[in-house]
mmCIF file of C-alpha atoms and ligand atoms in Angstrom:
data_model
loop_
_atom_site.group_PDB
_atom_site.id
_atom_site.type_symbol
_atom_site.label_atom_id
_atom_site.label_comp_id
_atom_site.label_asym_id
_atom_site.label_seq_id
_atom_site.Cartn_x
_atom_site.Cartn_y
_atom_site.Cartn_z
ATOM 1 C CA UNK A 1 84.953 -58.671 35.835
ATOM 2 C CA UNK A 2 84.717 -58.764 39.794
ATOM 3 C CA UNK A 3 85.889 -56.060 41.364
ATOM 4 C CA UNK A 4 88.738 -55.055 42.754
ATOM 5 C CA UNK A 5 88.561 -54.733 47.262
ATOM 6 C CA UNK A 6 90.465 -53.045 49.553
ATOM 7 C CA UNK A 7 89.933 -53.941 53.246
ATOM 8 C CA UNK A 8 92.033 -51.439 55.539
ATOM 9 C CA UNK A 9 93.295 -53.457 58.914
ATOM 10 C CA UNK A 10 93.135 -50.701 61.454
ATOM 11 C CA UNK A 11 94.598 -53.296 63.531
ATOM 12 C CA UNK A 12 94.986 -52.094 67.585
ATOM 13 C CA UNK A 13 95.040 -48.737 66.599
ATOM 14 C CA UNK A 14 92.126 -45.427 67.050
ATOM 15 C CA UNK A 15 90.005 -45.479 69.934
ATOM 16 C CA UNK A 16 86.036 -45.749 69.159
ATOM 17 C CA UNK A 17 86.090 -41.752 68.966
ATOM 18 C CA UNK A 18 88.737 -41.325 66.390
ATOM 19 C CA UNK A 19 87.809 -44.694 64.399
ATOM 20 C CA UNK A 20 84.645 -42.934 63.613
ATOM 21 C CA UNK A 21 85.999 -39.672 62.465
ATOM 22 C CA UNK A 22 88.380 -41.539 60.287
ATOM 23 C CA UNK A 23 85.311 -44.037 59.086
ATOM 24 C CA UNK A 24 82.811 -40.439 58.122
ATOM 25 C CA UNK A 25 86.468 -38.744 56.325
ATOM 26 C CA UNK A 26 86.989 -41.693 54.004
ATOM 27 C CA UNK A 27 82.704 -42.098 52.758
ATOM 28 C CA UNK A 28 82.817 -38.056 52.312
ATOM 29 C CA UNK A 29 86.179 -38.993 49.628
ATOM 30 C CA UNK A 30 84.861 -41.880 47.953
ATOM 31 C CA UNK A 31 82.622 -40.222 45.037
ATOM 32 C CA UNK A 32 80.175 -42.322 43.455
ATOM 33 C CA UNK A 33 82.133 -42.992 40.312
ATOM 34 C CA UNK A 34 84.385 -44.786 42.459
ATOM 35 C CA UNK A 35 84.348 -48.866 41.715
ATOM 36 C CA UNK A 36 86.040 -50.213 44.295
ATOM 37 C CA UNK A 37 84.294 -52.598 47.049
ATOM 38 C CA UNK A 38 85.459 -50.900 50.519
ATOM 39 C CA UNK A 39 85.943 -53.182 53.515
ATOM 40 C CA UNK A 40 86.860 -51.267 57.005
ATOM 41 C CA UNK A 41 88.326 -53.313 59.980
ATOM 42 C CA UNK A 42 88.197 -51.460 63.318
ATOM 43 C CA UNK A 43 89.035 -52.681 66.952
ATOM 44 C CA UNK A 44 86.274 -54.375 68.707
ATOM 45 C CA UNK A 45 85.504 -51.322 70.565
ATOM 46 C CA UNK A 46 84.826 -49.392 67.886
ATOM 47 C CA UNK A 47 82.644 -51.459 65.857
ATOM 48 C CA UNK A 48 79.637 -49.552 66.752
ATOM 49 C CA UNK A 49 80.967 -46.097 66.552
ATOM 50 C CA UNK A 50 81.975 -47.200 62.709
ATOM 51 C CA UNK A 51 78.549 -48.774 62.081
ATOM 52 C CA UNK A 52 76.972 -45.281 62.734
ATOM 53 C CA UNK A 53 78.891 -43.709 60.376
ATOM 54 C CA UNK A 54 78.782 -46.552 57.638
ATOM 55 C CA UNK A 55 75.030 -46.289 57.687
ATOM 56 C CA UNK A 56 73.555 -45.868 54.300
ATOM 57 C CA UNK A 57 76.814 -46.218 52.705
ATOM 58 C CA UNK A 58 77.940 -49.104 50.449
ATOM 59 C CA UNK A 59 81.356 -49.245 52.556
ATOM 60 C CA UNK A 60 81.362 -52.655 55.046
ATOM 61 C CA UNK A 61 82.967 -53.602 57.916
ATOM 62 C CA UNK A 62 84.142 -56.616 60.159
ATOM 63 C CA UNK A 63 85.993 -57.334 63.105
ATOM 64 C CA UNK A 64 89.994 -58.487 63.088
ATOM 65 C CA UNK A 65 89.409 -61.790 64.232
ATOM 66 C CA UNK A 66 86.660 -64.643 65.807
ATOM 67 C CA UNK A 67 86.323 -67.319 68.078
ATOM 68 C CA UNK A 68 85.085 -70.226 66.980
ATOM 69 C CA UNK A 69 82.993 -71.337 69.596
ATOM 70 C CA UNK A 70 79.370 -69.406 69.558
ATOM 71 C CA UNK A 71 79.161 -68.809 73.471
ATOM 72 C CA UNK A 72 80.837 -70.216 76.783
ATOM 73 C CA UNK A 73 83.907 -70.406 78.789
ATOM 74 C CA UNK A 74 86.159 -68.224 76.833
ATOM 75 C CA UNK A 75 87.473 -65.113 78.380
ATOM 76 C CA UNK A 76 88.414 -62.181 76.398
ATOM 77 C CA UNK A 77 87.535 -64.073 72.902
ATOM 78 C CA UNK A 78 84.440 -62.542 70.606
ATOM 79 C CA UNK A 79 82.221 -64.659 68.555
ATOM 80 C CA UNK A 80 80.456 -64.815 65.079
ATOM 81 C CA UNK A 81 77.343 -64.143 66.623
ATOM 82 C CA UNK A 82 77.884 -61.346 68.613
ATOM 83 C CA UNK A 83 79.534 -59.880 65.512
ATOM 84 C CA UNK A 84 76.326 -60.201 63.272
ATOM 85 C CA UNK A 85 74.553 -58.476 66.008
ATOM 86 C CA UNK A 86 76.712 -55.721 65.345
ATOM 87 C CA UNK A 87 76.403 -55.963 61.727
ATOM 88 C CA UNK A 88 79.735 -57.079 60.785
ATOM 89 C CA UNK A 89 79.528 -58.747 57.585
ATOM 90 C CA UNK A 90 83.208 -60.194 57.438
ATOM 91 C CA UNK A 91 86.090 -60.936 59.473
ATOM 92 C CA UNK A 92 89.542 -61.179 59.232
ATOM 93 C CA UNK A 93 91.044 -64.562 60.255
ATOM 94 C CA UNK A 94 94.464 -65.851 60.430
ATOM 95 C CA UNK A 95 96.666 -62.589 60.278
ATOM 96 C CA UNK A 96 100.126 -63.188 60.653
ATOM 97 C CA UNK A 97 100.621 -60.905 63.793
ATOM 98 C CA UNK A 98 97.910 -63.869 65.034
ATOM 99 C CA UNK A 99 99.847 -66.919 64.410
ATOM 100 C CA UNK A 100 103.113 -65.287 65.534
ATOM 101 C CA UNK A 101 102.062 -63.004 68.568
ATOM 102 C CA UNK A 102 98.877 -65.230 70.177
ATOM 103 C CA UNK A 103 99.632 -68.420 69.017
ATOM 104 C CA UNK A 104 96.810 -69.065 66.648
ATOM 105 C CA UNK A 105 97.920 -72.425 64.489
ATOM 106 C CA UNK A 106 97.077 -73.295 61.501
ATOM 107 C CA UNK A 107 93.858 -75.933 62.896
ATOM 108 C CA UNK A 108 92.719 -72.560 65.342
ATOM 109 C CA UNK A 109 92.543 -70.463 62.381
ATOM 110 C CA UNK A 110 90.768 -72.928 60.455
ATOM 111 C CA UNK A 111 88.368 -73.597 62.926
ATOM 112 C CA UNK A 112 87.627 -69.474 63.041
ATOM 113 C CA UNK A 113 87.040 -69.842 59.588
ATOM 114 C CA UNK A 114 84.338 -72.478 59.917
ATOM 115 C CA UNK A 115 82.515 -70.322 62.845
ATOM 116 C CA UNK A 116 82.360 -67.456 60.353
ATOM 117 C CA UNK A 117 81.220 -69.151 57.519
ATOM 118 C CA UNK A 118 78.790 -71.094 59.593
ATOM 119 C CA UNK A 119 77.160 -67.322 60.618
ATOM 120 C CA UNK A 120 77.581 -65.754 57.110
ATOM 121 C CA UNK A 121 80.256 -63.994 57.850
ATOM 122 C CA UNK A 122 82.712 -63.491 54.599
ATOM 123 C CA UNK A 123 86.297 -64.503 55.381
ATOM 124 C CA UNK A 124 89.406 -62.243 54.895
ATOM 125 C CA UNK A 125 91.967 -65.577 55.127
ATOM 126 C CA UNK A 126 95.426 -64.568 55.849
ATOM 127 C CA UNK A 127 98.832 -66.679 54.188
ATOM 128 C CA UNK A 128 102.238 -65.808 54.255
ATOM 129 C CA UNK A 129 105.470 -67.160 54.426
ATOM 130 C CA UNK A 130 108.514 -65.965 56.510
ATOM 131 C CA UNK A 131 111.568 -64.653 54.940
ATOM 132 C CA UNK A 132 113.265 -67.674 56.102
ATOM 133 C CA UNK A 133 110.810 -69.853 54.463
ATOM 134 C CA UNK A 134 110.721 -67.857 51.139
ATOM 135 C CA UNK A 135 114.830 -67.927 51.093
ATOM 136 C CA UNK A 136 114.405 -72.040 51.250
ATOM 137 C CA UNK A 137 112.255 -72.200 48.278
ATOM 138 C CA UNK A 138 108.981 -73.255 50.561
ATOM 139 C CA UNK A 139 106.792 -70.726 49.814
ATOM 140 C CA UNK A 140 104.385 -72.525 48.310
ATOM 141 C CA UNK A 141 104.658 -75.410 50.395
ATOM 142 C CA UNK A 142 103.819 -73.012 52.894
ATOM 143 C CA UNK A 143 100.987 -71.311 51.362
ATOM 144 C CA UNK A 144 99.456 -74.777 50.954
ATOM 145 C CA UNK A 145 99.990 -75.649 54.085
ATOM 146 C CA UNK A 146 98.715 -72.968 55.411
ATOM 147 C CA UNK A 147 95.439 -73.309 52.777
ATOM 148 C CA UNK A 148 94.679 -76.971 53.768
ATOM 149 C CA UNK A 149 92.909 -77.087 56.957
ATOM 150 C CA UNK A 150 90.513 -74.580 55.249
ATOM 151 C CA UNK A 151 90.284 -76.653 52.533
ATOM 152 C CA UNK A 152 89.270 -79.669 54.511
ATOM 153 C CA UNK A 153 86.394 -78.067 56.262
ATOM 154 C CA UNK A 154 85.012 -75.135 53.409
ATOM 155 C CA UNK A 155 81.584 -76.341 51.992
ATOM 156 C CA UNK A 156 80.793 -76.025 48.246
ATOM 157 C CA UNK A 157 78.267 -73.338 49.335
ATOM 158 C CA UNK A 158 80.282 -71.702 51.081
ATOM 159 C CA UNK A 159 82.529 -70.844 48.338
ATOM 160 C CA UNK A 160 81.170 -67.063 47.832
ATOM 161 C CA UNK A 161 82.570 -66.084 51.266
ATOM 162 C CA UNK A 162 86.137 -66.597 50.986
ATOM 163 C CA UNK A 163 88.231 -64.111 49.888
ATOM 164 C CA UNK A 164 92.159 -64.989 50.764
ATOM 165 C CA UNK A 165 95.259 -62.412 51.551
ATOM 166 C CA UNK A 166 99.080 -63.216 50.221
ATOM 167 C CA UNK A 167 100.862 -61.179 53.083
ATOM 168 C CA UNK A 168 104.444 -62.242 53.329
ATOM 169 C CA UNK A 169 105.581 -61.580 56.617
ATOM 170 C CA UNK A 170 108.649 -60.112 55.931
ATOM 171 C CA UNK A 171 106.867 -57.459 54.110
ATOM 172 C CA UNK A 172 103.947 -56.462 56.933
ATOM 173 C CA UNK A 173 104.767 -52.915 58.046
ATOM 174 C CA UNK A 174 108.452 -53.105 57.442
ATOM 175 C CA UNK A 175 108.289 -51.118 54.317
ATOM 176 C CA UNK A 176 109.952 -53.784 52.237
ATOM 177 C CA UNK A 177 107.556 -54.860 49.116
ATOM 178 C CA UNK A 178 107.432 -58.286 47.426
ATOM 179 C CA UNK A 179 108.395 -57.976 43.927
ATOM 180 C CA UNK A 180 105.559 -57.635 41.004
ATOM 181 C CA UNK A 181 106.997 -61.117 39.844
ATOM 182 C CA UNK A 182 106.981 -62.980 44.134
ATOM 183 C CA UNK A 183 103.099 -61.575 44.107
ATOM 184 C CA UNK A 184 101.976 -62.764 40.957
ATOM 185 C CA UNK A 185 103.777 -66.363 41.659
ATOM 186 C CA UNK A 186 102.100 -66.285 45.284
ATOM 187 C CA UNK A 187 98.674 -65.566 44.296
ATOM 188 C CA UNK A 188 98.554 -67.606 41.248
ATOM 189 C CA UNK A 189 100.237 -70.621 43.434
ATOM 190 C CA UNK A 190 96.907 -69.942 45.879
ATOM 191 C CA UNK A 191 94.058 -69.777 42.714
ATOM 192 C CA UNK A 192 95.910 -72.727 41.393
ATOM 193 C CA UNK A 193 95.640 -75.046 44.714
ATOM 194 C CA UNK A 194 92.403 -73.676 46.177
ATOM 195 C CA UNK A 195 90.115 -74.322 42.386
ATOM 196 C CA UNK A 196 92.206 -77.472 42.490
ATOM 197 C CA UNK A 197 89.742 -78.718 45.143
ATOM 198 C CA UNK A 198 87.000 -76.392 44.373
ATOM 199 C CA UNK A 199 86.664 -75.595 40.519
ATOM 200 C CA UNK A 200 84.328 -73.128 40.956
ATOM 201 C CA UNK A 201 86.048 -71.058 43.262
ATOM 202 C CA UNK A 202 86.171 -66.920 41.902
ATOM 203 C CA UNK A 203 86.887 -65.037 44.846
ATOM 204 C CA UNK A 204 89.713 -62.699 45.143
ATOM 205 C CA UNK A 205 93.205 -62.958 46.605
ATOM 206 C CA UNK A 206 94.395 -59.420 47.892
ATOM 207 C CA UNK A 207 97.296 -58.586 48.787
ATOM 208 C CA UNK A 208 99.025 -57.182 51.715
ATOM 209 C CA UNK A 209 102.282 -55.985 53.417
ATOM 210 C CA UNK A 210 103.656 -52.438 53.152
ATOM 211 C CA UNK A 211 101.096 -51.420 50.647
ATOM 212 C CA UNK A 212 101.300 -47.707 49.927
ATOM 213 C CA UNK A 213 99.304 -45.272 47.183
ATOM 214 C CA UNK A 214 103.012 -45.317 45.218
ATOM 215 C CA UNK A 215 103.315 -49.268 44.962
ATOM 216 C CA UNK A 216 99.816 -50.148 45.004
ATOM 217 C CA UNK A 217 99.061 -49.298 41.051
ATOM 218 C CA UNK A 218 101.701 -52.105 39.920
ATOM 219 C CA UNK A 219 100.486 -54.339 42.159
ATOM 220 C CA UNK A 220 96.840 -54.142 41.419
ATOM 221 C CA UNK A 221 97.169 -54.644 38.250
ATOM 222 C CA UNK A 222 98.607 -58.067 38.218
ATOM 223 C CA UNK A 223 96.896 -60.772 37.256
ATOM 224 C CA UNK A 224 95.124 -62.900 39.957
ATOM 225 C CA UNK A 225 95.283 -59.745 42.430
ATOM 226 C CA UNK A 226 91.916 -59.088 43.276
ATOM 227 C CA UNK A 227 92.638 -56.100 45.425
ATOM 228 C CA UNK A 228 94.824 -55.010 48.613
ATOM 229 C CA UNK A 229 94.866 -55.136 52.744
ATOM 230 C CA UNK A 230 96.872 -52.130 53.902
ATOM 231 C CA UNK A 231 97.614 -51.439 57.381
ATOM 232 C CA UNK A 232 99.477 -48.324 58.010
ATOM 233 C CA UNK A 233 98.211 -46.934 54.629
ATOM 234 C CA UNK A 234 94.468 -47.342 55.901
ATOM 235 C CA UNK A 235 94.659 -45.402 58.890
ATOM 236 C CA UNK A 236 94.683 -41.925 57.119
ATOM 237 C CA UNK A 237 91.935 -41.046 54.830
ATOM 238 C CA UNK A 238 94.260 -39.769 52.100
ATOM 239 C CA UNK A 239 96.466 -42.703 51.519
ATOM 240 C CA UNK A 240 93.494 -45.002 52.046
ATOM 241 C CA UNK A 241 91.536 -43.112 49.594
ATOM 242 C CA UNK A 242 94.063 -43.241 47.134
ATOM 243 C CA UNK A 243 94.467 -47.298 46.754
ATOM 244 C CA UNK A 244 90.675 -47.213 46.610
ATOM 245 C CA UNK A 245 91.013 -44.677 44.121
ATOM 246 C CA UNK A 246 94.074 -46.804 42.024
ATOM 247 C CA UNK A 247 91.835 -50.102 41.964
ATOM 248 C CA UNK A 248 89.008 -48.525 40.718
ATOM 249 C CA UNK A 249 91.358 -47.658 37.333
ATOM 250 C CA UNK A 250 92.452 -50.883 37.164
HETATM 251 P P1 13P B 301 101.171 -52.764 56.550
HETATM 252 O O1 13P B 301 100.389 -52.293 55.358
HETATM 253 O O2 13P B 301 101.281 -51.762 57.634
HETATM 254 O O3 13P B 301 102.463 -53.370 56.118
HETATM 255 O O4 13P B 301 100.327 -53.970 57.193
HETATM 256 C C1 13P B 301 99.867 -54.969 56.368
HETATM 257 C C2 13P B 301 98.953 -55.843 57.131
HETATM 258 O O5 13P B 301 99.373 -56.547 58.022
HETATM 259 C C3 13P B 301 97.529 -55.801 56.797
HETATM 260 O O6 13P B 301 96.837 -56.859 57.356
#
């Protein structure tokens, strides 16, 4: 059985200083009987800082998003390559707070997705639907539409870097929850179309949105979740700790 993963999305939060301390608190908590794969996303700026302390450890990190040009005329964008130099082995593309906030659409984050994947980089691929959309019954239409450009442009061996995230937007740091029975329709609705174009497909969907260490042990549990993306809940050691701690009794 694959196991479960748990990427914490630090988002625009902890300078390089306090990233670090947080990054050397959660290694010293995670014992070695502990299963879960441990994925750490901290600003740009703090990258580095993080890598120190992640040395020797089995706990990875990435950046928050990626260009998907490799060099040029972009101010203030960061690309696949200059995140392998920093040993970032994923990245997280397509976040909701990126589509809604700096107007990435669905062909931008598609194209980020192909840069990564062309470097190596494992994918952390972000779908959600608004409450709006949900309370019109197009949630899945929305999860497939949101699914297709990357559909259209992932390679067969490619496959083994994509790992997708169900966060409904309604639920991202508002403290509401989907339901046990919205999650398990969501992700199976997202295994369903993505092996419908690529049968061999196995990677994970995780989910996200107000995740917390006294929701998460439902939720992990379900069938087709394949782990969780907290926010808020990853930026202390002890809550972040504790979902690692949850899917590893799964
Ligand atoms: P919260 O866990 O704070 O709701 O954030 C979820 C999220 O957006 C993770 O990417």
């Amino acid at each position: 059985m694959t196991r479960k993963l748990v990427v914490g999305n630090w988002k625009m939060n902890l300078d390089a200083r306090a990233s670090a301390a947080l990054a050397r608190e959660i290694c010293t908590k995670i014992t070695p009987e502990i299963k879960t794969e441990v994925w750490l996303t901290p600003s740009f700026t703090a990258l580095t800082s993080v890598a120190a302390e992640l040395q020797g450890t089995a706990v990875r990190y990435g950046a928050q998003n990626v260009h998907w040009e490799d060099k040029g005329a972009y101010t203030g964008e960061i690309s696949a390559p200059m995140l392998k130099e920093l040993g970032c082995t994923f990245v997280i593309v397509g976040h909701s707070e990126r589509r809604t906030l700096f107007g990435d659409t669905t062909e931008t984050v598609a194209k980020r997705a192909a840069a990564a994947f062309r470097h190596q980089l494992n994918v952390v691929f972000c779908v959600g639907e608004t409450l709006e959309q949900r309370n019109n019954g197009q949630t899945n239409q929305v999860l497939e539409q949101q699914l297709n450009p990357l559909i259209s442009l992932l390679q067969d061996h490619q496959l083994d870097l994509l790992t997708i995230a169900y966060e409904p937007v309604w639920a991202i740091g508002t403290g509401v929850i989907a339901s046990a029975e919205q999650i398990s329709e969501a992700h199976q609705a997202i295994h369903r179309y993505i092996t419908k174009h690529f049968a061999k497909w196995t990677g994970r969907v995780l989910y996200g949105g107000s995740v917390a260490p006294d929701n998460f042990a439902e939720i992990v549990a379900l069938n087709g979740v394949g782990g969780g993306l907290p926010g808020g809940a990853s930026l202390k050691s002890q809550s972040f700790v504790e979902l690692v701690q949850i899917a590893s009794e799964v």
